[in-house]
Amino acid sequence: NAGVTQTPKFQVLKTGQSMTLQCAQDMNHNSMYWYRQDPGMGLRLIYYSASEGTTDKGEVPNGYNVSRLNKREFSLRLESAAPSQTSVYFCASSGLQDQPQHFGDGTRLSIL
Amino acid sequence: SQQGEEDPQALSIQEGENATMNCSYKTSINNLQWYRQNSGRGLVHLILIRSNEREKHSGRLRVTLDTSKKSSSLLITASRAADTASYFCATAPGGFKTIFGAGTRLFVKA
C-alpha cells in the first residue's frame, strides 16, 4: 500500500531552471494538495485540487503552477526557480475537504 | 498568517512522563486536526476533533477543544522515546485551505 508517492526525493537546481515535482496517490482520493515547509516552520499551502479537473491557489502560489493530470496525479511546476524556493515540498491527498490528509515523504529542493 | 499557533515551541521530557502541547487558532472551524512528523518524513494524521466535541481519546492521546477560547491541547501520556517528533495542529476554516501551525518539537529522553 504505497499511499502518496513523490518524485524525486532530492533535487538541486540552478537559479532560472525549471522542473516539475510529481505526486501520485493510490487511495482513490478526490482532493490533493501541495505544501512547502521551511526550516522550523509549519506547512504552507501552495495549491490544491478539490477534485479532478479543478485547481485553486493556496497561501503561497506565486512562482508555481500545478496540473491535476487525472484523479491519481497532481504535479507542481517551477518555471524559473529562485533561491527563495529552496524548501521541502510535500504532496497530500484526502477523500473529502476538511478530512485527514495523507502525506508523501517530501521532495527536498535546493536552488543555488 | 498562521491560523494555528502551537505552544511550547519545544519540549524535552523523560520517558514515562506526560507531554502537553497547545494550539490556538483565530477563526471559527468545523474541526481541528493534530499531526505528527518524524524527522525527514511526511506528516501523519493522529486525531481529528469536531467543533461540537470537547474531548477525544485515541490510545495514549487525549485531545481537548475549547471553541470559546479558540484553543486545543494534545496530551501524550506515558511518553516513549519513539514519540520524539514534531506535532502540528491544523484547521481548514475555508474548507480546503488547510492552515498548519509552526509545530511543537517534542524530545523524549530514554
mmCIF file of C-alpha atoms in Angstrom:
data_model
loop_
_atom_site.group_PDB
_atom_site.id
_atom_site.type_symbol
_atom_site.label_atom_id
_atom_site.label_comp_id
_atom_site.label_asym_id
_atom_site.label_seq_id
_atom_site.Cartn_x
_atom_site.Cartn_y
_atom_site.Cartn_z
ATOM 1 C CA ASN A 1 0.000 0.000 0.000
ATOM 2 C CA ALA A 2 2.070 2.939 -1.314
ATOM 3 C CA GLY A 3 -0.257 5.809 -0.270
ATOM 4 C CA VAL A 4 1.212 9.063 -1.604
ATOM 5 C CA THR A 5 4.382 8.828 -3.689
ATOM 6 C CA GLN A 6 6.532 11.838 -4.522
ATOM 7 C CA THR A 7 9.369 12.017 -7.020
ATOM 8 C CA PRO A 8 12.156 12.960 -6.947
ATOM 9 C CA LYS A 9 13.191 12.792 -3.281
ATOM 10 C CA PHE A 10 16.065 15.250 -3.723
ATOM 11 C CA GLN A 11 16.919 17.805 -6.374
ATOM 12 C CA VAL A 12 19.423 20.606 -6.820
ATOM 13 C CA LEU A 13 18.682 23.305 -9.372
ATOM 14 C CA LYS A 14 20.377 26.449 -10.572
ATOM 15 C CA THR A 15 18.526 29.762 -10.458
ATOM 16 C CA GLY A 16 16.318 30.110 -13.519
ATOM 17 C CA GLN A 17 15.993 26.397 -14.236
ATOM 18 C CA SER A 18 12.609 24.757 -14.388
ATOM 19 C CA MET A 19 11.399 21.465 -13.034
ATOM 20 C CA THR A 20 8.275 19.501 -12.228
ATOM 21 C CA LEU A 21 7.629 17.686 -8.970
ATOM 22 C CA GLN A 22 5.463 14.622 -9.349
ATOM 23 C CA CYS A 23 2.881 13.240 -6.936
ATOM 24 C CA ALA A 24 0.634 10.203 -7.197
ATOM 25 C CA GLN A 25 -1.829 8.650 -4.759
ATOM 26 C CA ASP A 26 -3.421 5.217 -4.858
ATOM 27 C CA MET A 27 -6.212 5.768 -2.325
ATOM 28 C CA ASN A 28 -8.833 6.993 -4.811
ATOM 29 C CA HIS A 29 -8.905 10.359 -3.044
ATOM 30 C CA ASN A 30 -10.696 13.289 -4.627
ATOM 31 C CA SER A 31 -8.560 16.099 -3.226
ATOM 32 C CA MET A 32 -4.843 16.736 -3.496
ATOM 33 C CA TYR A 33 -2.533 19.411 -2.095
ATOM 34 C CA TRP A 34 0.951 20.852 -2.449
ATOM 35 C CA TYR A 35 2.717 22.390 0.553
ATOM 36 C CA ARG A 36 6.133 23.787 1.260
ATOM 37 C CA GLN A 37 7.890 23.533 4.606
ATOM 38 C CA ASP A 38 10.728 25.847 5.533
ATOM 39 C CA PRO A 39 13.094 25.174 8.470
ATOM 40 C CA GLY A 40 11.386 25.343 11.843
ATOM 41 C CA MET A 41 8.037 26.180 10.330
ATOM 42 C CA GLY A 42 4.765 24.512 9.635
ATOM 43 C CA LEU A 43 3.458 23.734 6.200
ATOM 44 C CA ARG A 44 2.141 26.431 3.883
ATOM 45 C CA LEU A 45 -0.349 25.573 1.178
ATOM 46 C CA ILE A 46 0.794 26.361 -2.353
ATOM 47 C CA TYR A 47 -2.065 24.973 -4.462
ATOM 48 C CA TYR A 48 -4.814 22.440 -4.036
ATOM 49 C CA SER A 49 -7.128 20.467 -6.244
ATOM 50 C CA ALA A 50 -10.537 19.831 -4.738
ATOM 51 C CA SER A 51 -11.380 17.284 -7.403
ATOM 52 C CA GLU A 52 -10.174 16.079 -10.773
ATOM 53 C CA GLY A 53 -10.236 18.952 -13.240
ATOM 54 C CA THR A 54 -10.037 21.778 -10.698
ATOM 55 C CA THR A 55 -7.138 23.636 -9.097
ATOM 56 C CA ASP A 56 -7.021 26.645 -6.777
ATOM 57 C CA LYS A 57 -4.439 28.857 -5.164
ATOM 58 C CA GLY A 58 -3.385 28.437 -1.600
ATOM 59 C CA GLU A 59 -1.460 30.759 0.670
ATOM 60 C CA VAL A 60 1.797 30.993 -1.329
ATOM 61 C CA PRO A 61 1.114 30.291 -5.046
ATOM 62 C CA ASN A 62 3.483 32.817 -6.652
ATOM 63 C CA GLY A 63 6.192 31.207 -8.777
ATOM 64 C CA TYR A 64 4.389 27.875 -9.073
ATOM 65 C CA ASN A 65 1.948 26.168 -11.399
ATOM 66 C CA VAL A 66 0.070 22.905 -10.959
ATOM 67 C CA SER A 67 -1.638 20.308 -13.094
ATOM 68 C CA ARG A 68 -4.186 17.746 -11.951
ATOM 69 C CA LEU A 69 -3.378 15.207 -14.616
ATOM 70 C CA ASN A 70 -6.025 12.704 -13.532
ATOM 71 C CA LYS A 71 -7.546 11.564 -10.257
ATOM 72 C CA ARG A 72 -4.268 9.957 -9.144
ATOM 73 C CA GLU A 73 -1.684 12.545 -10.149
ATOM 74 C CA PHE A 74 -1.034 16.160 -9.198
ATOM 75 C CA SER A 75 2.174 17.849 -10.336
ATOM 76 C CA LEU A 76 3.869 21.062 -9.220
ATOM 77 C CA ARG A 77 5.986 23.071 -11.636
ATOM 78 C CA LEU A 78 8.596 25.729 -11.002
ATOM 79 C CA GLU A 79 9.010 27.647 -14.258
ATOM 80 C CA SER A 80 12.032 29.716 -13.244
ATOM 81 C CA ALA A 81 13.477 28.575 -9.945
ATOM 82 C CA ALA A 82 14.642 31.146 -7.390
ATOM 83 C CA PRO A 83 16.728 30.635 -4.220
ATOM 84 C CA SER A 84 13.666 31.608 -2.144
ATOM 85 C CA GLN A 85 12.005 28.422 -3.378
ATOM 86 C CA THR A 86 14.563 26.259 -1.613
ATOM 87 C CA SER A 87 12.368 24.168 0.656
ATOM 88 C CA VAL A 88 10.893 20.764 1.318
ATOM 89 C CA TYR A 89 7.780 20.163 -0.747
ATOM 90 C CA PHE A 90 5.020 17.859 0.418
ATOM 91 C CA CYS A 91 2.112 16.453 -1.507
ATOM 92 C CA ALA A 92 -1.006 15.248 0.294
ATOM 93 C CA SER A 93 -4.391 13.798 -0.530
ATOM 94 C CA SER A 94 -7.741 13.451 1.204
ATOM 95 C CA GLY A 95 -11.065 11.881 0.434
ATOM 96 C CA LEU A 96 -13.166 14.922 1.213
ATOM 97 C CA GLN A 97 -12.499 18.510 2.223
ATOM 98 C CA ASP A 98 -11.758 19.093 5.877
ATOM 99 C CA GLN A 99 -10.789 15.441 6.319
ATOM 100 C CA PRO A 100 -7.461 13.873 7.347
ATOM 101 C CA GLN A 101 -4.760 14.269 4.780
ATOM 102 C CA HIS A 102 -2.243 11.613 3.819
ATOM 103 C CA PHE A 103 1.239 12.876 3.059
ATOM 104 C CA GLY A 104 4.151 11.781 0.942
ATOM 105 C CA ASP A 105 7.676 11.885 2.337
ATOM 106 C CA GLY A 106 8.583 15.068 0.533
ATOM 107 C CA THR A 107 10.944 16.403 -2.108
ATOM 108 C CA ARG A 108 13.973 18.268 -0.791
ATOM 109 C CA LEU A 109 14.722 21.014 -3.299
ATOM 110 C CA SER A 110 17.775 23.268 -3.225
ATOM 111 C CA ILE A 111 18.168 26.165 -5.623
ATOM 112 C CA LEU A 112 21.596 27.669 -5.985
ATOM 113 C CA SER B 1 -0.623 34.488 8.704
ATOM 114 C CA GLN B 2 -0.765 31.329 10.762
ATOM 115 C CA GLN B 3 -4.204 30.179 11.870
ATOM 116 C CA GLY B 4 -2.782 27.736 14.375
ATOM 117 C CA GLU B 5 -0.035 28.572 16.809
ATOM 118 C CA GLU B 6 1.476 25.851 18.947
ATOM 119 C CA ASP B 7 2.910 26.286 22.398
ATOM 120 C CA PRO B 8 5.541 25.471 23.513
ATOM 121 C CA GLN B 9 7.834 25.575 20.505
ATOM 122 C CA ALA B 10 9.967 22.822 22.021
ATOM 123 C CA LEU B 11 9.531 20.371 24.865
ATOM 124 C CA SER B 12 12.015 17.939 26.412
ATOM 125 C CA ILE B 13 10.808 15.287 28.858
ATOM 126 C CA GLN B 14 11.836 11.938 30.317
ATOM 127 C CA GLU B 15 10.381 8.680 29.095
ATOM 128 C CA GLY B 16 7.261 7.854 31.064
ATOM 129 C CA GLU B 17 6.272 11.478 31.644
ATOM 130 C CA ASN B 18 3.262 13.143 30.065
ATOM 131 C CA ALA B 19 3.638 15.732 27.310
ATOM 132 C CA THR B 20 1.138 18.517 26.760
ATOM 133 C CA MET B 21 1.146 20.886 23.827
ATOM 134 C CA ASN B 22 -1.318 23.623 22.995
ATOM 135 C CA CYS B 23 -2.713 25.176 19.865
ATOM 136 C CA SER B 24 -4.592 28.417 19.362
ATOM 137 C CA TYR B 25 -6.480 29.463 16.254
ATOM 138 C CA LYS B 26 -8.226 32.598 15.065
ATOM 139 C CA THR B 27 -11.408 31.865 13.127
ATOM 140 C CA SER B 28 -14.365 29.538 13.519
ATOM 141 C CA ILE B 29 -13.728 25.945 12.494
ATOM 142 C CA ASN B 30 -15.559 22.730 11.679
ATOM 143 C CA ASN B 31 -12.815 20.579 13.118
ATOM 144 C CA LEU B 32 -9.219 20.668 14.284
ATOM 145 C CA GLN B 33 -6.623 18.035 13.499
ATOM 146 C CA TRP B 34 -3.311 17.013 15.016
ATOM 147 C CA TYR B 35 -0.441 15.570 13.000
ATOM 148 C CA ARG B 36 2.960 14.130 13.864
ATOM 149 C CA GLN B 37 6.112 14.494 11.775
ATOM 150 C CA ASN B 38 9.145 12.349 12.364
ATOM 151 C CA SER B 39 12.466 13.754 11.201
ATOM 152 C CA GLY B 40 12.800 13.609 7.439
ATOM 153 C CA ARG B 41 9.301 12.217 6.873
ATOM 154 C CA GLY B 42 5.884 13.448 5.886
ATOM 155 C CA LEU B 43 3.126 14.278 8.335
ATOM 156 C CA VAL B 44 0.988 11.533 9.802
ATOM 157 C CA HIS B 45 -2.563 12.218 10.943
ATOM 158 C CA LEU B 46 -3.149 11.500 14.638
ATOM 159 C CA ILE B 47 -6.622 12.640 15.565
ATOM 160 C CA LEU B 48 -9.491 14.843 14.429
ATOM 161 C CA ILE B 49 -11.832 16.597 16.849
ATOM 162 C CA ARG B 50 -15.035 18.217 15.623
ATOM 163 C CA SER B 51 -16.222 21.623 16.755
ATOM 164 C CA ASN B 52 -19.094 20.092 18.740
ATOM 165 C CA GLU B 53 -16.742 17.782 20.665
ATOM 166 C CA ARG B 54 -14.876 18.825 23.806
ATOM 167 C CA GLU B 55 -12.583 15.845 24.282
ATOM 168 C CA LYS B 56 -11.402 12.862 22.294
ATOM 169 C CA HIS B 57 -9.146 9.930 23.071
ATOM 170 C CA SER B 58 -7.063 7.649 20.896
ATOM 171 C CA GLY B 59 -4.740 5.241 22.683
ATOM 172 C CA ARG B 60 -2.278 7.359 24.694
ATOM 173 C CA LEU B 61 -3.510 10.563 23.043
ATOM 174 C CA ARG B 62 -6.065 12.904 24.541
ATOM 175 C CA VAL B 63 -7.214 15.985 22.678
ATOM 176 C CA THR B 64 -9.394 18.750 24.052
ATOM 177 C CA LEU B 65 -11.067 21.577 22.194
ATOM 178 C CA ASP B 66 -12.383 24.826 23.645
ATOM 179 C CA THR B 67 -14.137 26.751 20.880
ATOM 180 C CA SER B 68 -14.908 29.682 23.189
ATOM 181 C CA LYS B 69 -11.167 30.214 23.689
ATOM 182 C CA LYS B 70 -10.263 29.035 20.195
ATOM 183 C CA SER B 71 -7.727 26.609 21.609
ATOM 184 C CA SER B 72 -6.910 22.921 21.674
ATOM 185 C CA SER B 73 -4.478 20.760 23.603
ATOM 186 C CA LEU B 74 -2.809 17.449 22.836
ATOM 187 C CA LEU B 75 -1.759 15.268 25.756
ATOM 188 C CA ILE B 76 0.503 12.271 25.211
ATOM 189 C CA THR B 77 0.541 10.058 28.293
ATOM 190 C CA ALA B 78 3.418 7.817 29.356
ATOM 191 C CA SER B 79 5.724 9.150 26.646
ATOM 192 C CA ARG B 80 8.169 6.870 24.873
ATOM 193 C CA ALA B 81 11.372 7.652 23.025
ATOM 194 C CA ALA B 82 9.502 6.800 19.814
ATOM 195 C CA ASP B 83 7.182 9.779 20.450
ATOM 196 C CA THR B 84 10.085 12.115 19.661
ATOM 197 C CA ALA B 85 8.776 14.155 16.731
ATOM 198 C CA SER B 86 7.213 17.468 15.792
ATOM 199 C CA TYR B 87 3.494 17.884 16.392
ATOM 200 C CA PHE B 88 1.276 20.211 14.404
ATOM 201 C CA CYS B 89 -2.293 21.362 14.722
ATOM 202 C CA ALA B 90 -4.248 22.138 11.573
ATOM 203 C CA THR B 91 -7.525 23.796 10.734
ATOM 204 C CA ALA B 92 -9.350 24.429 7.478
ATOM 205 C CA PRO B 93 -11.664 27.380 8.066
ATOM 206 C CA GLY B 94 -12.117 27.827 4.336
ATOM 207 C CA GLY B 95 -12.812 24.190 3.580
ATOM 208 C CA PHE B 96 -9.813 23.035 1.560
ATOM 209 C CA LYS B 97 -7.335 25.717 2.589
ATOM 210 C CA THR B 98 -5.709 23.902 5.481
ATOM 211 C CA ILE B 99 -3.556 26.020 7.770
ATOM 212 C CA PHE B 100 -0.854 24.439 9.913
ATOM 213 C CA GLY B 101 0.808 25.899 12.948
ATOM 214 C CA ALA B 102 4.586 26.112 13.318
ATOM 215 C CA GLY B 103 4.622 22.990 15.497
ATOM 216 C CA THR B 104 5.937 21.777 18.827
ATOM 217 C CA ARG B 105 9.169 19.794 18.768
ATOM 218 C CA LEU B 106 8.996 17.046 21.375
ATOM 219 C CA PHE B 107 12.099 15.222 22.575
ATOM 220 C CA VAL B 108 11.607 12.223 24.839
ATOM 221 C CA LYS B 109 14.756 11.120 26.637
ATOM 222 C CA ALA B 110 15.197 7.431 27.326
#
